[in-house]
Coordinates of C-alpha atoms in Angstrom, one line a residue:
Chain J
A1 CA 82.2 79.9 105.7
Q2 CA 78.8 81.3 105.2
T3 CA 78.6 84.9 104.0
V4 CA 75.7 87.3 103.7
T5 CA 75.7 90.2 101.2
Q6 CA 73.5 93.3 101.3
S7 CA 74.3 95.2 98.1
Q8 CA 72.4 98.4 98.9
P9 CA 74.1 100.4 101.6
E10 CA 71.3 103.0 101.5
M11 CA 67.7 103.1 100.3
S12 CA 64.9 105.6 100.4
V13 CA 61.2 105.3 100.0
Q14 CA 58.2 107.7 100.0
E15 CA 55.8 107.3 102.9
A16 CA 53.0 104.8 102.0
E17 CA 55.0 103.3 99.1
T18 CA 56.6 99.9 98.9
V19 CA 60.4 99.2 99.1
T20 CA 62.4 96.0 98.7
L21 CA 65.7 95.4 100.4
S22 CA 68.0 92.8 98.9
C23 CA 70.0 90.1 100.6
T24 CA 72.0 87.2 99.1
Y25 CA 73.9 84.5 101.0
D26 CA 76.3 81.8 100.4
T27 CA 76.1 78.4 102.0
S28 CA 76.5 74.7 101.3
E29 CA 73.9 73.7 103.9
S30 CA 70.4 72.6 103.0
D31 CA 68.7 73.4 106.3
Y32 CA 69.1 76.9 107.8
Y33 CA 67.3 80.0 109.0
L34 CA 67.3 83.5 107.6
F35 CA 66.3 86.7 109.5
W36 CA 65.8 90.4 109.0
Y37 CA 66.5 92.6 112.0
K38 CA 65.7 96.3 112.2
Q39 CA 67.9 98.7 114.1
P40 CA 66.3 102.1 114.7
P41 CA 68.3 105.1 116.1
S42 CA 67.7 103.7 119.6
R43 CA 70.2 101.0 118.6
Q44 CA 68.0 98.2 119.8
M45 CA 68.1 95.1 117.5
I46 CA 64.5 94.2 116.7
L47 CA 63.5 91.0 114.9
V48 CA 61.4 91.8 111.9
I49 CA 60.8 88.4 110.2
R50 CA 62.4 85.0 109.9
Q51 CA 62.3 82.2 107.4
E52 CA 63.1 78.5 107.7
A53 CA 64.8 77.2 104.6
Y54 CA 62.8 74.0 104.4
K55 CA 59.5 76.0 104.2
Q56 CA 58.7 77.0 100.7
Q57 CA 56.1 79.5 101.7
N58 CA 57.4 83.0 102.1
A59 CA 57.1 84.5 105.6
T60 CA 54.9 87.5 106.3
E61 CA 54.5 89.7 109.3
N62 CA 51.9 92.4 108.8
R63 CA 53.4 94.9 106.3
F64 CA 56.7 93.0 106.1
S65 CA 57.1 90.0 103.7
V66 CA 60.0 88.2 102.2
N67 CA 60.8 86.7 98.8
F68 CA 62.8 83.6 99.6
Q69 CA 64.5 82.1 96.6
K70 CA 66.4 79.1 97.9
A71 CA 68.0 78.0 94.6
A72 CA 69.2 81.6 94.0
K73 CA 70.2 82.0 97.7
S74 CA 68.2 85.2 97.8
F75 CA 66.2 86.6 100.7
S76 CA 64.7 90.0 100.0
L77 CA 62.5 92.0 102.4
K78 CA 59.5 93.9 101.2
I79 CA 58.0 96.7 103.2
S80 CA 54.5 97.7 102.1
D81 CA 52.8 101.0 103.0
S82 CA 56.0 102.4 104.4
Q83 CA 55.8 104.5 107.6
L84 CA 58.1 107.1 109.1
G85 CA 58.8 104.6 111.9
D86 CA 60.3 102.2 109.4
A87 CA 63.3 104.4 109.0
A88 CA 66.2 102.3 110.4
M89 CA 69.2 100.2 109.5
Y90 CA 68.1 96.7 108.3
F91 CA 70.3 93.7 108.7
C92 CA 69.9 90.4 107.0
A93 CA 71.3 87.4 108.9
Y94 CA 71.8 83.7 108.5
R95 CA 72.3 80.7 110.8
S96 CA 73.0 77.2 109.7
A97 CA 71.5 75.3 112.6
R98 CA 69.7 75.9 115.8
N99 CA 71.7 78.1 118.2
T100 CA 74.7 78.5 116.0
P101 CA 75.8 82.2 115.9
L102 CA 74.3 84.5 113.4
V103 CA 76.2 85.7 110.3
F104 CA 75.2 89.3 109.4
G105 CA 75.2 91.3 106.3
K106 CA 76.6 94.8 106.5
G107 CA 73.2 96.4 106.6
T108 CA 71.0 98.7 104.5
R109 CA 70.0 102.1 105.9
L110 CA 66.4 102.9 104.9
S111 CA 65.1 106.5 104.9
V112 CA 61.4 107.2 104.7
I113 CA 60.5 110.5 103.1
A114 CA 57.3 112.2 104.2
Chain H
D1 CA 60.9 91.5 125.0
A2 CA 63.5 89.1 126.3
G3 CA 64.9 90.0 129.6
I4 CA 68.4 91.0 128.7
T5 CA 70.4 93.8 130.2
Q6 CA 73.9 95.0 129.5
S7 CA 76.1 97.1 131.8
P8 CA 77.5 99.6 131.5
R9 CA 75.5 101.1 128.6
H10 CA 78.3 103.6 127.9
K11 CA 81.9 103.6 128.8
V12 CA 84.9 105.7 127.9
T13 CA 88.3 104.3 128.8
E14 CA 92.0 104.7 128.0
T15 CA 94.3 102.5 126.0
G16 CA 95.8 99.7 128.0
T17 CA 93.0 99.7 130.6
P18 CA 91.2 96.4 131.4
V19 CA 87.4 96.6 130.7
T20 CA 84.7 94.1 131.5
L21 CA 81.2 94.2 130.0
R22 CA 78.4 92.3 131.6
C23 CA 75.4 90.7 130.0
H24 CA 72.6 89.5 132.3
Q25 CA 69.5 87.5 131.3
T26 CA 66.4 86.5 133.2
E27 CA 65.2 84.0 130.6
N28 CA 67.3 81.1 131.7
H29 CA 68.4 80.6 128.1
R30 CA 71.3 78.3 127.5
Y31 CA 73.0 80.1 124.7
M32 CA 74.6 83.5 124.9
Y33 CA 76.6 85.6 122.4
W34 CA 78.8 88.6 122.2
Y35 CA 78.9 90.6 118.9
R36 CA 80.5 93.9 118.0
Q37 CA 79.0 96.4 115.6
D38 CA 81.2 98.7 113.5
P39 CA 80.2 100.9 110.6
G40 CA 80.6 99.1 107.3
H41 CA 80.9 95.7 109.0
G42 CA 77.5 94.9 110.4
L43 CA 77.6 92.7 113.5
R44 CA 80.5 90.3 114.0
L45 CA 80.7 87.5 116.5
I46 CA 83.3 87.8 119.3
H47 CA 82.6 84.8 121.5
Y48 CA 79.6 82.7 122.4
S49 CA 78.6 80.3 125.2
Y50 CA 76.5 77.1 125.0
G51 CA 76.3 76.5 128.7
V52 CA 77.9 77.3 132.0
K53 CA 81.7 77.3 131.6
D54 CA 81.3 76.3 127.9
T55 CA 82.5 78.9 125.5
D56 CA 83.9 79.2 122.0
K57 CA 85.6 81.8 119.8
G58 CA 84.0 83.8 117.1
E59 CA 85.3 85.6 114.0
V60 CA 86.9 88.5 115.9
S61 CA 88.0 87.1 119.2
D62 CA 91.6 88.4 119.4
G63 CA 92.0 90.7 122.4
Y64 CA 88.8 89.4 124.1
S65 CA 88.1 86.8 126.7
V66 CA 84.8 85.7 128.2
S67 CA 83.5 83.9 131.2
R68 CA 80.2 82.3 132.2
S69 CA 80.1 81.0 135.7
K70 CA 76.3 80.9 135.9
T71 CA 73.5 80.7 133.4
E72 CA 72.3 84.3 133.7
D73 CA 75.7 86.1 133.3
F74 CA 78.1 86.3 130.4
L75 CA 81.1 88.6 130.8
L76 CA 83.3 90.0 128.1
T77 CA 86.7 91.2 129.1
L78 CA 89.2 93.4 127.2
E79 CA 92.4 92.6 129.0
S80 CA 94.2 95.7 127.7
A81 CA 91.9 97.9 125.6
T82 CA 93.0 99.3 122.3
S83 CA 91.5 102.0 120.1
S84 CA 90.5 99.4 117.6
Q85 CA 88.1 98.0 120.2
T86 CA 86.1 101.2 120.1
S87 CA 82.7 99.8 119.1
V88 CA 79.1 99.0 120.1
Y89 CA 78.9 95.6 121.8
F90 CA 75.7 93.5 121.8
C91 CA 74.8 90.5 123.8
A92 CA 72.3 88.0 122.5
I93 CA 70.6 85.0 123.9
S94 CA 68.7 82.0 122.5
E95 CA 67.2 78.8 123.7
H96 CA 67.8 75.3 122.4
S97 CA 64.2 75.0 121.3
S98 CA 64.2 78.2 119.4
D99 CA 66.0 79.4 116.2
T100 CA 65.8 83.1 117.1
Q101 CA 68.3 85.2 119.0
Y102 CA 67.2 88.1 121.1
F103 CA 69.5 91.1 121.7
G104 CA 70.3 93.3 124.6
P105 CA 70.4 97.1 124.3
G106 CA 74.1 97.3 123.5
T107 CA 77.1 99.0 125.1
R108 CA 78.9 101.8 123.5
L109 CA 82.6 101.6 124.3
T110 CA 85.1 104.3 123.5
V111 CA 88.8 103.6 123.9
L112 CA 90.9 106.8 123.8

């Protein structure tokens, strides 16, 4: 079974600085999708960024980018120019094929210090 | 945002009581999912549906049942609630042509 590991239960970053959240996963599949979701105190799950495994180029969305290392099964999230609104729980998630359920990591709680 | 609503948003109930949570979507998406979120566990899959009357179990399905009689509604039932089912429950939807799941606002359930 696929597993997703987030080794950092908590992280903190100064406002305007850069922070990287780690995620590793285990799979025997060659084609899959990876996601980062943000959960602010409102509890809403918000998609931050997604990566298709067959694409070598790392995905970017404004201040958010990923470092996807397929051979190492690593999928880290970099947040640049951190803002107070970035404070949230961040979940890494994996799915092996279209519309199969997601497998989540346990999450990393990010604090942003003003 | 995807049109997904969950009801109720909060519920407190007693052990042994039946509870039904509803997920309603206006997107006409084929796939629907129920997850539960607990501290230290992330989100875990309870059940999912790949069409009307087509459902399958997830990682933590014991004590839960689901039904999907029409595309827009996916019901999660706790036949006899236990304290271990105190959790936040999320519904999610996705379409066949998309790799992304979109989540509802969640339901916080407390079983006393």
